[in-house]
mmCIF file with all atom_site columns, C-alpha atoms in Angstrom:
data_model
loop_
_atom_site.group_PDB
_atom_site.id
_atom_site.type_symbol
_atom_site.label_atom_id
_atom_site.label_alt_id
_atom_site.label_comp_id
_atom_site.label_asym_id
_atom_site.label_entity_id
_atom_site.label_seq_id
_atom_site.pdbx_PDB_ins_code
_atom_site.Cartn_x
_atom_site.Cartn_y
_atom_site.Cartn_z
_atom_site.occupancy
_atom_site.B_iso_or_equiv
_atom_site.pdbx_formal_charge
_atom_site.auth_seq_id
_atom_site.auth_comp_id
_atom_site.auth_asym_id
_atom_site.auth_atom_id
_atom_site.pdbx_PDB_model_num
ATOM 1  C CA . MET A 1 1  ? 0.000   0.000  0.000   1.00 36.00 ? 1  MET A CA 1
ATOM 2  C CA . LYS A 1 2  ? 2.781   2.463  0.807   1.00 37.00 ? 2  LYS A CA 1
ATOM 3  C CA . THR A 1 3  ? 4.353   1.849  -2.601  1.00 36.00 ? 3  THR A CA 1
ATOM 4  C CA . ARG A 1 4  ? 1.118   2.789  -4.345  1.00 40.00 ? 4  ARG A CA 1
ATOM 5  C CA . ILE A 1 5  ? 0.809   5.968  -2.314  1.00 38.00 ? 5  ILE A CA 1
ATOM 6  C CA . ALA A 1 6  ? 4.396   6.939  -3.169  1.00 38.00 ? 6  ALA A CA 1
ATOM 7  C CA . SER A 1 7  ? 3.762   6.240  -6.862  1.00 36.00 ? 7  SER A CA 1
ATOM 8  C CA . TRP A 1 8  ? 0.594   8.293  -6.794  1.00 37.00 ? 8  TRP A CA 1
ATOM 9  C CA . THR A 1 9  ? 2.447   11.128 -5.064  1.00 38.00 ? 9  THR A CA 1
ATOM 10 C CA . ALA A 1 10 ? 5.137   11.085 -7.753  1.00 39.00 ? 10 ALA A CA 1
ATOM 11 C CA . ALA A 1 11 ? 2.476   11.133 -10.481 1.00 42.00 ? 11 ALA A CA 1
ATOM 12 C CA . ALA A 1 12 ? 0.747   14.050 -8.749  1.00 47.00 ? 12 ALA A CA 1
ATOM 13 C CA . ALA A 1 13 ? 4.052   15.929 -8.557  1.00 45.00 ? 13 ALA A CA 1
ATOM 14 C CA . LEU A 1 14 ? 4.562   15.478 -12.288 1.00 44.00 ? 14 LEU A CA 1
ATOM 15 C CA . THR A 1 15 ? 1.020   16.692 -12.942 1.00 46.00 ? 15 THR A CA 1
ATOM 16 C CA . VAL A 1 16 ? 1.580   19.779 -10.791 1.00 46.00 ? 16 VAL A CA 1
ATOM 17 C CA . SER A 1 17 ? 4.828   20.480 -12.639 1.00 45.00 ? 17 SER A CA 1
ATOM 18 C CA . ALA A 1 18 ? 3.016   20.243 -15.977 1.00 46.00 ? 18 ALA A CA 1
ATOM 19 C CA . VAL A 1 19 ? 0.266   22.571 -14.760 1.00 47.00 ? 19 VAL A CA 1
ATOM 20 C CA . VAL A 1 20 ? 2.790   25.106 -13.479 1.00 48.00 ? 20 VAL A CA 1
ATOM 21 C CA . ALA A 1 21 ? 4.541   25.079 -16.839 1.00 46.00 ? 21 ALA A CA 1
ATOM 22 C CA . THR A 1 22 ? 1.206   25.699 -18.591 1.00 49.00 ? 22 THR A CA 1
ATOM 23 C CA . ALA A 1 23 ? -0.065  28.603 -16.492 1.00 46.00 ? 23 ALA A CA 1
ATOM 24 C CA . ALA A 1 24 ? 2.019   31.717 -16.059 1.00 47.00 ? 24 ALA A CA 1
ATOM 25 C CA . PRO A 1 25 ? 0.353   34.844 -14.675 1.00 44.00 ? 25 PRO A CA 1
ATOM 26 C CA . ALA A 1 26 ? 2.308   37.313 -16.817 1.00 52.00 ? 26 ALA A CA 1
ATOM 27 C CA . SER A 1 27 ? -0.666  38.272 -19.033 1.00 64.00 ? 27 SER A CA 1
ATOM 28 C CA . ALA A 1 28 ? -3.521  37.060 -16.824 1.00 70.00 ? 28 ALA A CA 1
ATOM 29 C CA . ASP A 1 29 ? -5.822  39.497 -15.088 1.00 76.00 ? 29 ASP A CA 1
ATOM 30 C CA . PRO A 1 30 ? -4.878  39.833 -11.403 1.00 82.00 ? 30 PRO A CA 1
ATOM 31 C CA . VAL A 1 31 ? -7.601  39.220 -8.829  1.00 89.00 ? 31 VAL A CA 1
ATOM 32 C CA . PRO A 1 32 ? -8.605  42.551 -7.232  1.00 90.00 ? 32 PRO A CA 1
ATOM 33 C CA . GLY A 1 33 ? -7.308  42.824 -3.680  1.00 91.00 ? 33 GLY A CA 1
ATOM 34 C CA . SER A 1 34 ? -4.824  39.948 -4.034  1.00 89.00 ? 34 SER A CA 1
ATOM 35 C CA . PRO A 1 35 ? -1.429  40.566 -5.639  1.00 89.00 ? 35 PRO A CA 1
ATOM 36 C CA . THR A 1 36 ? -0.580  36.831 -5.776  1.00 90.00 ? 36 THR A CA 1
ATOM 37 C CA . GLN A 1 37 ? -3.745  35.450 -7.397  1.00 93.00 ? 37 GLN A CA 1
ATOM 38 C CA . PHE A 1 38 ? -4.683  35.467 -11.088 1.00 93.00 ? 38 PHE A CA 1
ATOM 39 C CA . TYR A 1 39 ? -7.517  34.245 -13.313 1.00 93.00 ? 39 TYR A CA 1
ATOM 40 C CA . ALA A 1 40 ? -7.130  31.010 -15.268 1.00 93.00 ? 40 ALA A CA 1
ATOM 41 C CA . TYR A 1 41 ? -9.173  28.610 -17.363 1.00 93.00 ? 41 TYR A CA 1
ATOM 42 C CA . CYS A 1 42 ? -8.588  25.011 -16.242 1.00 93.00 ? 42 CYS A CA 1
ATOM 43 C CA . SER A 1 43 ? -9.800  21.688 -17.578 1.00 91.00 ? 43 SER A CA 1
ATOM 44 C CA . VAL A 1 44 ? -11.048 19.452 -14.759 1.00 88.00 ? 44 VAL A CA 1
ATOM 45 C CA . ASP A 1 45 ? -10.332 15.717 -14.490 1.00 88.00 ? 45 ASP A CA 1
ATOM 46 C CA . VAL A 1 46 ? -12.796 13.021 -13.367 1.00 87.00 ? 46 VAL A CA 1
ATOM 47 C CA . LEU A 1 47 ? -12.055 13.685 -9.691  1.00 89.00 ? 47 LEU A CA 1
ATOM 48 C CA . GLY A 1 48 ? -12.681 17.420 -10.077 1.00 83.00 ? 48 GLY A CA 1
ATOM 49 C CA . VAL A 1 49 ? -9.000  18.381 -9.882  1.00 85.00 ? 49 VAL A CA 1
ATOM 50 C CA . PRO A 1 50 ? -7.997  21.303 -12.135 1.00 85.00 ? 50 PRO A CA 1
ATOM 51 C CA . VAL A 1 51 ? -5.472  20.328 -14.823 1.00 84.00 ? 51 VAL A CA 1
ATOM 52 C CA . ALA A 1 52 ? -4.046  22.073 -17.894 1.00 87.00 ? 52 ALA A CA 1
ATOM 53 C CA . CYS A 1 53 ? -4.612  25.615 -16.596 1.00 89.00 ? 53 CYS A CA 1
ATOM 54 C CA . THR A 1 54 ? -4.107  28.543 -18.952 1.00 90.00 ? 54 THR A CA 1
ATOM 55 C CA . GLN A 1 55 ? -3.929  32.167 -17.905 1.00 91.00 ? 55 GLN A CA 1
ATOM 56 C CA . THR A 1 56 ? -6.873  34.253 -19.067 1.00 92.00 ? 56 THR A CA 1
ATOM 57 C CA . ASP A 1 57 ? -8.921  37.353 -18.367 1.00 92.00 ? 57 ASP A CA 1
ATOM 58 C CA . GLU A 1 58 ? -11.677 37.561 -15.762 1.00 91.00 ? 58 GLU A CA 1
ATOM 59 C CA . ALA A 1 59 ? -14.512 37.075 -18.274 1.00 91.00 ? 59 ALA A CA 1
ATOM 60 C CA . HIS A 1 60 ? -13.207 33.691 -19.478 1.00 92.00 ? 60 HIS A CA 1
ATOM 61 C CA . ALA A 1 61 ? -11.822 32.319 -16.205 1.00 93.00 ? 61 ALA A CA 1
ATOM 62 C CA . SER A 1 62 ? -13.064 29.114 -14.603 1.00 93.00 ? 62 SER A CA 1
ATOM 63 C CA . HIS A 1 63 ? -10.613 29.236 -11.679 1.00 93.00 ? 63 HIS A CA 1
ATOM 64 C CA . ILE A 1 64 ? -8.601  31.617 -9.523  1.00 93.00 ? 64 ILE A CA 1
ATOM 65 C CA . CYS A 1 65 ? -5.003  30.428 -9.130  1.00 93.00 ? 65 CYS A CA 1
ATOM 66 C CA . GLN A 1 66 ? -1.824  31.314 -7.275  1.00 92.00 ? 66 GLN A CA 1
ATOM 67 C CA . TYR A 1 67 ? 1.666   29.863 -7.062  1.00 90.00 ? 67 TYR A CA 1
ATOM 68 C CA . LEU A 1 68 ? 2.802   28.293 -3.805  1.00 91.00 ? 68 LEU A CA 1
ATOM 69 C CA . ALA A 1 69 ? 5.949   26.660 -2.485  1.00 92.00 ? 69 ALA A CA 1
ATOM 70 C CA . THR A 1 70 ? 5.768   22.894 -1.858  1.00 91.00 ? 70 THR A CA 1
ATOM 71 C CA . PRO A 1 71 ? 8.362   20.371 -0.716  1.00 94.00 ? 71 PRO A CA 1
ATOM 72 C CA . LEU A 1 72 ? 8.634   19.356 -4.398  1.00 91.00 ? 72 LEU A CA 1
ATOM 73 C CA . GLY A 1 73 ? 9.153   22.894 -5.697  1.00 93.00 ? 73 GLY A CA 1
ATOM 74 C CA . ILE A 1 74 ? 6.665   25.459 -6.992  1.00 91.00 ? 74 ILE A CA 1
ATOM 75 C CA . GLY A 1 75 ? 3.043   24.345 -7.220  1.00 88.00 ? 75 GLY A CA 1
ATOM 76 C CA . LEU A 1 76 ? -0.135  25.865 -8.561  1.00 88.00 ? 76 LEU A CA 1
ATOM 77 C CA . ASP A 1 77 ? -3.156  26.148 -6.256  1.00 91.00 ? 77 ASP A CA 1
ATOM 78 C CA . CYS A 1 78 ? -6.462  26.759 -8.036  1.00 92.00 ? 78 CYS A CA 1
ATOM 79 C CA . ILE A 1 79 ? -10.017 27.119 -6.788  1.00 92.00 ? 79 ILE A CA 1
ATOM 80 C CA . GLN A 1 80 ? -13.111 27.064 -8.970  1.00 91.00 ? 80 GLN A CA 1
ATOM 81 C CA . ARG A 1 81 ? -14.969 30.328 -9.382  1.00 89.00 ? 81 ARG A CA 1
ATOM 82 C CA . SER A 1 82 ? -18.628 30.455 -8.421  1.00 80.00 ? 82 SER A CA 1
ATOM 83 C CA . ALA A 1 83 ? -21.134 30.620 -11.276 1.00 63.00 ? 83 ALA A CA 1
ATOM 84 C CA . ALA A 1 84 ? -22.749 33.809 -9.997  1.00 55.00 ? 84 ALA A CA 1
#
């Protein structure tokens, strides 16, 4: 069981690395009141986890993202925007 968890963790780390490489906030609209967050459009996998995020403007965004430091390096933390 521990081997499977370690393998899954490694796969998740690779996914996070791929997502970080895809989304860069340079031309994304910043979130008002938060200098570290930006708007992004993300595809969502079967489990509801955002993948393949691309920076975008507020009108086309599905998620609000920010970079964060993890033990594996830089990660991307995204939350889904409400429909309203």
